[in-house]
PDB file of C-alpha atoms in Angstrom:
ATOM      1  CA  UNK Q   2     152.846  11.810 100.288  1.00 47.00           C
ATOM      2  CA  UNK Q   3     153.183  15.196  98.853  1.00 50.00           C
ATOM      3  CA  UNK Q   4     153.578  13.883  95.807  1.00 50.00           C
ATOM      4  CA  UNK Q   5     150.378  12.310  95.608  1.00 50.00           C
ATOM      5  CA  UNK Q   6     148.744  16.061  95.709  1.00 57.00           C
ATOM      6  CA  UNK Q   7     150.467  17.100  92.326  1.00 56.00           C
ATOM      7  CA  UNK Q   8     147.362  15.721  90.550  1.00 53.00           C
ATOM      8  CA  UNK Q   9     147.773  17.505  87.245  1.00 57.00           C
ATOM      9  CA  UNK Q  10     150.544  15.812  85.284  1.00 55.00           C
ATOM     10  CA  UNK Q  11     149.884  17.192  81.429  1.00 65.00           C
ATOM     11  CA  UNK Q  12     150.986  20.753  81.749  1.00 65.00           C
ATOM     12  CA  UNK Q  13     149.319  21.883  78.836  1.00 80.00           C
ATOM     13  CA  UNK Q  14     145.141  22.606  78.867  1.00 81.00           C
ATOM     14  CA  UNK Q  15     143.143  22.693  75.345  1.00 83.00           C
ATOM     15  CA  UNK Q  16     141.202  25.001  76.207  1.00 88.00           C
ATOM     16  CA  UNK Q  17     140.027  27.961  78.558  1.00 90.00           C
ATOM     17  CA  UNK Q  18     137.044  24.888  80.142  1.00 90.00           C
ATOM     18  CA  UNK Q  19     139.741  22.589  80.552  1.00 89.00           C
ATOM     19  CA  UNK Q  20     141.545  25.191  82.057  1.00 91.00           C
ATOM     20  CA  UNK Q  21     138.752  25.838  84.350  1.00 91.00           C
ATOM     21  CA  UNK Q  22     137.764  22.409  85.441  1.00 91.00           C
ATOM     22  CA  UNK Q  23     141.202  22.118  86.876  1.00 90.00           C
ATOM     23  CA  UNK Q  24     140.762  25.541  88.916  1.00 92.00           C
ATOM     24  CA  UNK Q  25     138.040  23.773  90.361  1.00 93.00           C
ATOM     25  CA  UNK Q  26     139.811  20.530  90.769  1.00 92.00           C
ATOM     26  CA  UNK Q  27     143.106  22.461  92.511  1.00 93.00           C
ATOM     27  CA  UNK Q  28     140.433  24.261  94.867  1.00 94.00           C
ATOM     28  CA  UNK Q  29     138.720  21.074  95.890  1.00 93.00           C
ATOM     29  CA  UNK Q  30     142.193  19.286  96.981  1.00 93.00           C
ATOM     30  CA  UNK Q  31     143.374  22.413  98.514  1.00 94.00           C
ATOM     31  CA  UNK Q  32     139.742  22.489 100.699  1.00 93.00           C
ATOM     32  CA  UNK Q  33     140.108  18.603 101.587  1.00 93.00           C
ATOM     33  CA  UNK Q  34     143.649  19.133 102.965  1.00 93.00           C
ATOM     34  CA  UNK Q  35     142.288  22.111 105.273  1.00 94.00           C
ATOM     35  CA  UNK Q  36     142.169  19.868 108.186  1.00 92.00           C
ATOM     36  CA  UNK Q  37     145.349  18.658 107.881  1.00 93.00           C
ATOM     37  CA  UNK Q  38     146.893  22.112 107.420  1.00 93.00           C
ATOM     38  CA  UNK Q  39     144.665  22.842 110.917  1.00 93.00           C
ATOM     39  CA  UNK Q  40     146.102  19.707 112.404  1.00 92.00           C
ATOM     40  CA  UNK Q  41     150.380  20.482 111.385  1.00 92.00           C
ATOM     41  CA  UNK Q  42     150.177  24.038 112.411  1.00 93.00           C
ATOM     42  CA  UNK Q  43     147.523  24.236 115.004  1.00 92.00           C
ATOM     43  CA  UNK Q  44     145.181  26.680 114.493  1.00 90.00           C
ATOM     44  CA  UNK Q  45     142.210  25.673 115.355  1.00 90.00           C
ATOM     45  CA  UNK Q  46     141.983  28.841 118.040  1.00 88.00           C
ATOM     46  CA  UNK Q  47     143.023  31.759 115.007  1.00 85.00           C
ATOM     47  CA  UNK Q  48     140.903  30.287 112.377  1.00 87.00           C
ATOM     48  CA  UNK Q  49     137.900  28.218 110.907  1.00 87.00           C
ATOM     49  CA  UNK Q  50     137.845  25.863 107.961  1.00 89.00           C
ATOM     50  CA  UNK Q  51     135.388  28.086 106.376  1.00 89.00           C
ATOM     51  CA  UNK Q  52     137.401  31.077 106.459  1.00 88.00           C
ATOM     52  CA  UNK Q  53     140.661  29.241 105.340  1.00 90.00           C
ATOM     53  CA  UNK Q  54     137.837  28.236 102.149  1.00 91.00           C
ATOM     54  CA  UNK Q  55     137.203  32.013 101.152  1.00 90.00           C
ATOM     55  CA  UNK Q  56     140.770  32.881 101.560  1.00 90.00           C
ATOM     56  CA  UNK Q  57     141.662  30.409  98.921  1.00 91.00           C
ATOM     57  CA  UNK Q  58     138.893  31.473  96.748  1.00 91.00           C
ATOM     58  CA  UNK Q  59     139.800  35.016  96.796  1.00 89.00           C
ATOM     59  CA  UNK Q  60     143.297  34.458  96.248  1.00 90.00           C
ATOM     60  CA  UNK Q  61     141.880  32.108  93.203  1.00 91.00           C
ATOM     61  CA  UNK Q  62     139.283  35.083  92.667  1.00 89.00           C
ATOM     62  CA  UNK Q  63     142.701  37.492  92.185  1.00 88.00           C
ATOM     63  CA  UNK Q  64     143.764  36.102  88.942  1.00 87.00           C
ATOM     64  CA  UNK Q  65     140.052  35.337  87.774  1.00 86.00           C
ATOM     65  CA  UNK Q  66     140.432  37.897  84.861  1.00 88.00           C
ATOM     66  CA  UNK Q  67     142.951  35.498  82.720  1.00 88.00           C
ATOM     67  CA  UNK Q  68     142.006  33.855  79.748  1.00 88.00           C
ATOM     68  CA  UNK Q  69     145.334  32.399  78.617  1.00 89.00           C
ATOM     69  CA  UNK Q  70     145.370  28.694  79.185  1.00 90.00           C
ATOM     70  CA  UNK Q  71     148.903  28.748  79.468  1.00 89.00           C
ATOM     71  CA  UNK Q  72     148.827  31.234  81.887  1.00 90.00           C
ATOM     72  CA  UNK Q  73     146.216  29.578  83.912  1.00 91.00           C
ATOM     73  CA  UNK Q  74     148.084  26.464  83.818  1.00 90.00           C
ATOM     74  CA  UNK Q  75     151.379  27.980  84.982  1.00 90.00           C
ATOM     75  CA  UNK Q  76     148.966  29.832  88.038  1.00 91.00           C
ATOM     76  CA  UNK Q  77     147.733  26.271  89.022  1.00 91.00           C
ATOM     77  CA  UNK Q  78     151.417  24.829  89.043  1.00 90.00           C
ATOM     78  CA  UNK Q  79     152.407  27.740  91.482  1.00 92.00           C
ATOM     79  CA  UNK Q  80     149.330  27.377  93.948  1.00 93.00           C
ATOM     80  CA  UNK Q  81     149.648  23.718  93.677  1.00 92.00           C
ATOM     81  CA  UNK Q  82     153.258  23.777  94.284  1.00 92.00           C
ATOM     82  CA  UNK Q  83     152.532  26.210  97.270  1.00 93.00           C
ATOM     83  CA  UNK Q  84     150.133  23.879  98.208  1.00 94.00           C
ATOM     84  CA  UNK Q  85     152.489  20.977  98.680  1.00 93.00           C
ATOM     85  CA  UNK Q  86     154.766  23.075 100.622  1.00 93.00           C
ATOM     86  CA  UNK Q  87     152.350  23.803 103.281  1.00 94.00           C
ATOM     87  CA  UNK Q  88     151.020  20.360 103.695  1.00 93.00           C
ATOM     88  CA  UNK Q  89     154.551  18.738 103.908  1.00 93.00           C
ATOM     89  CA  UNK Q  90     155.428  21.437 106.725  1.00 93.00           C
ATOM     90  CA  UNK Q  91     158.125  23.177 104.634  1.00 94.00           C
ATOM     91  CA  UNK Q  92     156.117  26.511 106.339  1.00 93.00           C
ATOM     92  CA  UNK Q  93     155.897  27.887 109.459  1.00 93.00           C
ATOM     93  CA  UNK Q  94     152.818  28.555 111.744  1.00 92.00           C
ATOM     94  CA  UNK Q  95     153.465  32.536 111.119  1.00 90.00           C
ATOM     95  CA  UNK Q  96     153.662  32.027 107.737  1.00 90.00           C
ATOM     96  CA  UNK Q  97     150.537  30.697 107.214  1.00 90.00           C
ATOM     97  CA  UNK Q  98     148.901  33.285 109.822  1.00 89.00           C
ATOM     98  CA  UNK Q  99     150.723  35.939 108.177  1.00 86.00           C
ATOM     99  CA  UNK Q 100     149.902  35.185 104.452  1.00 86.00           C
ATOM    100  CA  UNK Q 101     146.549  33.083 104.700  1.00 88.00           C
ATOM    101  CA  UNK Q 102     144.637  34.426 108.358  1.00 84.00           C
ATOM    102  CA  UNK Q 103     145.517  38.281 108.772  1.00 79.00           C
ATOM    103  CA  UNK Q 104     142.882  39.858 107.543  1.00 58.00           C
ATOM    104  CA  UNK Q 105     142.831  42.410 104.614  1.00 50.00           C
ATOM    105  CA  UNK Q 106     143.261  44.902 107.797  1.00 51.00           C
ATOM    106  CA  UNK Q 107     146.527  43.876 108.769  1.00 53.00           C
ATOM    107  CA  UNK Q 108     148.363  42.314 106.217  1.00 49.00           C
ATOM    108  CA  UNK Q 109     150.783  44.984 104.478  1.00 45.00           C
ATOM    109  CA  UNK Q 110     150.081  44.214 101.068  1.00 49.00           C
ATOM    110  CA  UNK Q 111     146.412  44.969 100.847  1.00 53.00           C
ATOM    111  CA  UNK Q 112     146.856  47.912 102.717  1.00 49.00           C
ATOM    112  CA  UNK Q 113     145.180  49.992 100.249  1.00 50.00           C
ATOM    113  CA  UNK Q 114     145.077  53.563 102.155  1.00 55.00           C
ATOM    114  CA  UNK Q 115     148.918  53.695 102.536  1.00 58.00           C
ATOM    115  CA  UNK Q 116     149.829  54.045  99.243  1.00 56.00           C
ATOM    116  CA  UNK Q 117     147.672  56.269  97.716  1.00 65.00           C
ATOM    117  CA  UNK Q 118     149.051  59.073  96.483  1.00 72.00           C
ATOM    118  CA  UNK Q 119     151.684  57.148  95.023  1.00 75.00           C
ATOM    119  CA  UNK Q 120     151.898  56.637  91.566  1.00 84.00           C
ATOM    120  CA  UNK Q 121     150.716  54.340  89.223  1.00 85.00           C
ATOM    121  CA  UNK Q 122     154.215  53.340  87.796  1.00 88.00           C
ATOM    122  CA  UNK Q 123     155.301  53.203  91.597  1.00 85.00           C
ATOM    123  CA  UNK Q 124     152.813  50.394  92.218  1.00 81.00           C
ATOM    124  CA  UNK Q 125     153.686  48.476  89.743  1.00 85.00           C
ATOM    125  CA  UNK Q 126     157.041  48.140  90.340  1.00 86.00           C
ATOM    126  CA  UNK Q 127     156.656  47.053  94.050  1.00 82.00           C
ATOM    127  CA  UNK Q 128     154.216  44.679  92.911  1.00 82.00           C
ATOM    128  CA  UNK Q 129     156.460  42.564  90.459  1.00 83.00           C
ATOM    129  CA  UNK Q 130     159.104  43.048  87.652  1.00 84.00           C
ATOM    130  CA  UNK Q 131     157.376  42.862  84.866  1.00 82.00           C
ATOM    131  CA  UNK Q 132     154.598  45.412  84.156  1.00 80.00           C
TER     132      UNK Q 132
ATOM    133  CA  UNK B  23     116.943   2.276 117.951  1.00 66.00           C
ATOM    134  CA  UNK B  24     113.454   2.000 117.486  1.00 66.00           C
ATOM    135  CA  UNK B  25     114.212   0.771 113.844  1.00 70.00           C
ATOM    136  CA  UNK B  26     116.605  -1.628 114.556  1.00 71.00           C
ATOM    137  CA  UNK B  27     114.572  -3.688 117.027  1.00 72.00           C
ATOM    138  CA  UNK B  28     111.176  -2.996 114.877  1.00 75.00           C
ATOM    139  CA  UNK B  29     113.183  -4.646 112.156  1.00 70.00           C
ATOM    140  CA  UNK B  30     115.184  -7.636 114.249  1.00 68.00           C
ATOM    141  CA  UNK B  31     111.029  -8.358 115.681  1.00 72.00           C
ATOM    142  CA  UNK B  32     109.780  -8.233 112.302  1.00 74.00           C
ATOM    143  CA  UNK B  33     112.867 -10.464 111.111  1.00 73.00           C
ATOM    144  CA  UNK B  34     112.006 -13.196 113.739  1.00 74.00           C
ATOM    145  CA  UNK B  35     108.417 -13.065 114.209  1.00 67.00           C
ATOM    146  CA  UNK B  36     106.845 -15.933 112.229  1.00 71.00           C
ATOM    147  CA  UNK B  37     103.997 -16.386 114.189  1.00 63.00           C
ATOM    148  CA  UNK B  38     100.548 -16.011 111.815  1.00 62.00           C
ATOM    149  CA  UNK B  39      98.246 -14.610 114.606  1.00 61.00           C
ATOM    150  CA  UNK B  40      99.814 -11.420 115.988  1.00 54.00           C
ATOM    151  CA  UNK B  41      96.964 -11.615 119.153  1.00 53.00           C
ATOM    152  CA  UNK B  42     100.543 -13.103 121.608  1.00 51.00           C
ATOM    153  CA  UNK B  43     102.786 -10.164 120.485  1.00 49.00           C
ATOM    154  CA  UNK B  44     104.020  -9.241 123.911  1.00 50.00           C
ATOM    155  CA  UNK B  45     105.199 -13.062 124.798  1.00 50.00           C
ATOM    156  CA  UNK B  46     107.462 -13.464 121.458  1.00 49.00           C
ATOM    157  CA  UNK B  47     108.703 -10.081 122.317  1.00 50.00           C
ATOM    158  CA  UNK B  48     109.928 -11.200 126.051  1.00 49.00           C
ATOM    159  CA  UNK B  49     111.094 -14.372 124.837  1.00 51.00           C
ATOM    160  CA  UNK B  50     113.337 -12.368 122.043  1.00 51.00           C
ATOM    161  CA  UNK B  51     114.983  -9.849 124.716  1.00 52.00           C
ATOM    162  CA  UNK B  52     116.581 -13.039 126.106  1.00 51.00           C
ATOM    163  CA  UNK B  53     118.054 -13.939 121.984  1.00 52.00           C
ATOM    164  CA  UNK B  54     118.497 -10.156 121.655  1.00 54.00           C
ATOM    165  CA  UNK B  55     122.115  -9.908 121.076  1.00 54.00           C
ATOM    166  CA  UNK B  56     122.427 -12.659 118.655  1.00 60.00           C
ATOM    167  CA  UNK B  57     119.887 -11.595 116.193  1.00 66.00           C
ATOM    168  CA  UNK B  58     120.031  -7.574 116.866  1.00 68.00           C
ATOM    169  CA  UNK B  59     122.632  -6.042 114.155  1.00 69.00           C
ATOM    170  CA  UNK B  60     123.766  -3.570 116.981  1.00 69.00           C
ATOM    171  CA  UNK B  61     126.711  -2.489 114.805  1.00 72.00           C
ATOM    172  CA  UNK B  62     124.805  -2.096 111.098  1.00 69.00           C
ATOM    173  CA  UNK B  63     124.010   1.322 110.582  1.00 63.00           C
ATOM    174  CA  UNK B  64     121.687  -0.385 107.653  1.00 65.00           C
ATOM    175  CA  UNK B  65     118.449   2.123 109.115  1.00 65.00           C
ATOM    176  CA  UNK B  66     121.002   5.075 110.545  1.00 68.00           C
ATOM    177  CA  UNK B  67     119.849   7.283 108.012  1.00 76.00           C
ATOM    178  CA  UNK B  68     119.280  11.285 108.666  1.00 80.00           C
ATOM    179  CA  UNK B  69     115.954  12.694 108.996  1.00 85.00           C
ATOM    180  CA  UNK B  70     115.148  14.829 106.085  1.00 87.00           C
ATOM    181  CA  UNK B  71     114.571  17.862 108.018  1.00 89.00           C
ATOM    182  CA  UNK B  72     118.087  17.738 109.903  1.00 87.00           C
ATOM    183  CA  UNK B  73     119.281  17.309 106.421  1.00 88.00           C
ATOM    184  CA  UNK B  74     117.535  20.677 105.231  1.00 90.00           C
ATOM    185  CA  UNK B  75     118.030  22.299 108.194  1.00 90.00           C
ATOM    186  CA  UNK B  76     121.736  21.792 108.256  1.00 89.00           C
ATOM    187  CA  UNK B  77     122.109  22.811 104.503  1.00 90.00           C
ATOM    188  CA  UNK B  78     120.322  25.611 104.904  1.00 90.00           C
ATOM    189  CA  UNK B  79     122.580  26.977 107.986  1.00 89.00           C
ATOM    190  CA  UNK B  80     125.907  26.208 105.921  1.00 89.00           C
ATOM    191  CA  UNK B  81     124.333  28.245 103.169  1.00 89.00           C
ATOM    192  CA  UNK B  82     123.390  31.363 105.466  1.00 89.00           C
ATOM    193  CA  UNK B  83     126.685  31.358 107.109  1.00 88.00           C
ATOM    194  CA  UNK B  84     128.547  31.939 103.756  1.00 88.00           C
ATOM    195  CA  UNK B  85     129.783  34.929 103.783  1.00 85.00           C
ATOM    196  CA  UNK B  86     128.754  36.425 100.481  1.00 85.00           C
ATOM    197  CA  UNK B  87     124.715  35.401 101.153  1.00 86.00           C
ATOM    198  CA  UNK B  88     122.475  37.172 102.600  1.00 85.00           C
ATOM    199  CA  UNK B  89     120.723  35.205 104.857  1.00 85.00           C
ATOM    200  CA  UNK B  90     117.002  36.367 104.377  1.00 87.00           C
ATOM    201  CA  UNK B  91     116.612  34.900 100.958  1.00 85.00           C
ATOM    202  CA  UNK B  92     117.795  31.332 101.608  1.00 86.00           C
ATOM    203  CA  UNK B  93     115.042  28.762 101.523  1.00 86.00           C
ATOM    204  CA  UNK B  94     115.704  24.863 100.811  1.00 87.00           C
ATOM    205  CA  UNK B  95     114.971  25.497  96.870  1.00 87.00           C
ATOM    206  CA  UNK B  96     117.185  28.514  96.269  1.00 88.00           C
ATOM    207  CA  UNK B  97     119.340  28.609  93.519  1.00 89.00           C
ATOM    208  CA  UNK B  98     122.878  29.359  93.937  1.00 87.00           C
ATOM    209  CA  UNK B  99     123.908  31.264  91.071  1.00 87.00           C
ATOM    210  CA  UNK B 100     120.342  32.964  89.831  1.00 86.00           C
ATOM    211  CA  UNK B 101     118.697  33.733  93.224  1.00 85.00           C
ATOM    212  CA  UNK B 102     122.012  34.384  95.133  1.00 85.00           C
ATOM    213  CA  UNK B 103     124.464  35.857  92.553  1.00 86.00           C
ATOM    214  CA  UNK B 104     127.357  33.781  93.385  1.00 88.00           C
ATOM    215  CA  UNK B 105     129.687  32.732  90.865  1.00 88.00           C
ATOM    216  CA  UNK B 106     130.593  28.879  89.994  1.00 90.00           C
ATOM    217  CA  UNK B 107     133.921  29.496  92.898  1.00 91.00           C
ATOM    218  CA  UNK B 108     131.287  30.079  95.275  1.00 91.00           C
ATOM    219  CA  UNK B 109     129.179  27.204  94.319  1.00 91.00           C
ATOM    220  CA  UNK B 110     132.320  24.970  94.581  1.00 92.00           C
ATOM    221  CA  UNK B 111     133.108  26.464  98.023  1.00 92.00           C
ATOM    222  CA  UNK B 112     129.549  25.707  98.973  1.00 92.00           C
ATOM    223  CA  UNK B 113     129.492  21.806  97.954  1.00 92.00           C
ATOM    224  CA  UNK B 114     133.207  21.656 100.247  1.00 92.00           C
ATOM    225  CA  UNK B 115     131.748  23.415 103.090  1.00 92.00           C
ATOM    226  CA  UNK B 116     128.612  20.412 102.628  1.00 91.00           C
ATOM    227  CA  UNK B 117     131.102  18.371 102.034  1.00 90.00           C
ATOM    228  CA  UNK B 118     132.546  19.216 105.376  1.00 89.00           C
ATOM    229  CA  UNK B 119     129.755  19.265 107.701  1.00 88.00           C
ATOM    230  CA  UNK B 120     128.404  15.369 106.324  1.00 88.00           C
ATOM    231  CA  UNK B 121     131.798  13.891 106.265  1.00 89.00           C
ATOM    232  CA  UNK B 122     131.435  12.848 102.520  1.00 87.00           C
ATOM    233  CA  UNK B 123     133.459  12.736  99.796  1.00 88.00           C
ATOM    234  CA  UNK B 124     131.779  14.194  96.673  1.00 89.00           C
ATOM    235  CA  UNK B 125     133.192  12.795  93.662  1.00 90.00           C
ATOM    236  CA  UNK B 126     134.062  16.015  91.005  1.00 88.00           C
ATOM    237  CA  UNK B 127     130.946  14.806  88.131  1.00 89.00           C
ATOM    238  CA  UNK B 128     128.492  14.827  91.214  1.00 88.00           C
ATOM    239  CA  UNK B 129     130.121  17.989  93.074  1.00 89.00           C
ATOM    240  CA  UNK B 130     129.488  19.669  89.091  1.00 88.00           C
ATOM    241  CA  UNK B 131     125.914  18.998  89.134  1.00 89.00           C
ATOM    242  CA  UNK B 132     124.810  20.497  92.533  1.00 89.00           C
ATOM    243  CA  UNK B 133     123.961  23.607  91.617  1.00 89.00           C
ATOM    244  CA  UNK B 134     120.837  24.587  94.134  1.00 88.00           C
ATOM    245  CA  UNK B 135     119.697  23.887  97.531  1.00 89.00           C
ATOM    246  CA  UNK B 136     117.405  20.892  96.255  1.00 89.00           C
ATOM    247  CA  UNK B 137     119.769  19.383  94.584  1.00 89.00           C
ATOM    248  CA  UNK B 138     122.173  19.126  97.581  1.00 89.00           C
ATOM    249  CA  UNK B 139     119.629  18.139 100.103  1.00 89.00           C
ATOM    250  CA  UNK B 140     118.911  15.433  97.599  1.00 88.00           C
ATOM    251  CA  UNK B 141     121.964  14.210  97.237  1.00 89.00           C
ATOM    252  CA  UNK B 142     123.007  14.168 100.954  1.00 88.00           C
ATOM    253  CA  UNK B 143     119.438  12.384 101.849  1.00 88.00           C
ATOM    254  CA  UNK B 144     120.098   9.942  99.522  1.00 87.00           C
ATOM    255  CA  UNK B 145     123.971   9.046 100.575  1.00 86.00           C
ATOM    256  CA  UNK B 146     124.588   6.315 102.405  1.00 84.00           C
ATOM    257  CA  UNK B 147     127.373   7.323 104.249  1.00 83.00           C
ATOM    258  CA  UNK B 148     126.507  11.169 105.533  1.00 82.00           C
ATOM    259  CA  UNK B 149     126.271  11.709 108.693  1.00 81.00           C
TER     260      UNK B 149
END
């Protein structure tokens, strides 16, 4: 069943619309299996639909700024792949809270006020390896 | 209600003068079940005004919209500034409240308020 979700078979996009169009495709499957995700890990009392929505479009609205096909294409293969490992219950309820439902108040990484004397280098490299 | 039985009379009634309406209407209560589609949800359509009202609440409850300048012909990009994310996230959340299924060429060409309520008036299966 999960593999029904990977819906995007030819890895490669022509161009930056083509690109696009499947941003838009990954975000409508993603939406249509909220209920689901509601149902396997009940939270219907932490969360809405509608909020689970705009936390996929901001985390879609995070990488916005790419204009590499390629790239865009390797994004959507991630998200879709993280996709299919929530709907098949590979994750845990505090996963999902933790990642998808804390606010931008609690989780650690969007803390913005912590780190702010810290460097710009510093960031960086606790963000990711390559920089 | 009202439809269906206007519509299962007006399917029966071949009488030409209409001056003995209220005996062929007793004598169909007793054939009622037979000839009443009770199931056929052929004249279940939604009123037009549920069908802007409802849009128009999904709209104001997005987060990024102000609610004061939503009317039923707003546009979603020019008049509110969202971007073509947000317009996607808007068709879902319509999708959502009507139980529909929006195929991806349709979802595309909703772009405003009118557009939506038109296409969710004119679906057979919202709800």
């Amino acid at each position: 069943m999960a593999f029904a979700m990977r819906v995007k078979v030819p890895p490669n996009s022509a161009n930056l619309q083509e690109a696009r169009h499947r941003t838009f495709d990954f975000f409508r499957a993603a939406c249509r299996s909220i209920p689901s995700i509601m149902d396997i890990y009940n939270l219907y009392d932490v969360v809405n639909p509608s909020q689970l929505r705009s936390t996929i479009a901001a985390e879609i609205r995070k990488n916005a700024h790419i204009t590499n096909p390629k790239v865009i294409d390797m994004l959507l293969f991630k998200a879709m792949e993280e996709l299919s490992n929530i709907t098949e219950h590979a994750k845990q309820r505090h996963h999902i809270i933790g990642q998808y439902v804390v606010g931008n108040q609690g989780l650690v990484q969007d803390a913005a006020n912590k780190d702010e004397n810290v460097s710009n280098f510093l960031k960086n490299f606790y963000k990711s390896n390559y920089f | 209600m009202a439809a269906v039985l206007r519509s299962a009379i007006l399917r029966n009634v071949r009488v030409p003068v209409v001056g003995n309406g209220s005996k062929v209407v007793s004598s169909l209560w007793a054939h009622r079940s037979s000839y009443v589609r009770s199931m056929s949800s052929h004249d279940d359509h939604l009123e037009r005004s549920q069908v802007v009202d409802r849009i128009v609440d999904i709209v104001k409850s997005f987060p990024k919209v102000d609610p004061s300048k939503v009317t039923p012909e707003v546009h979603f990009q020019k008049d509110l500034g969202l971007d073509s994310l947000d317009n996607v996230e808007i068709v879902m959340a319509i999708e959502e409240e009507f139980k529909l299924e929006i195929p991806d060429k349709e979802a595309d060409k909703i772009d405003s308020c009118a557009l939506a309520i038109e296409y969710v008036y004119n679906h057979p299966m919202a709800s």
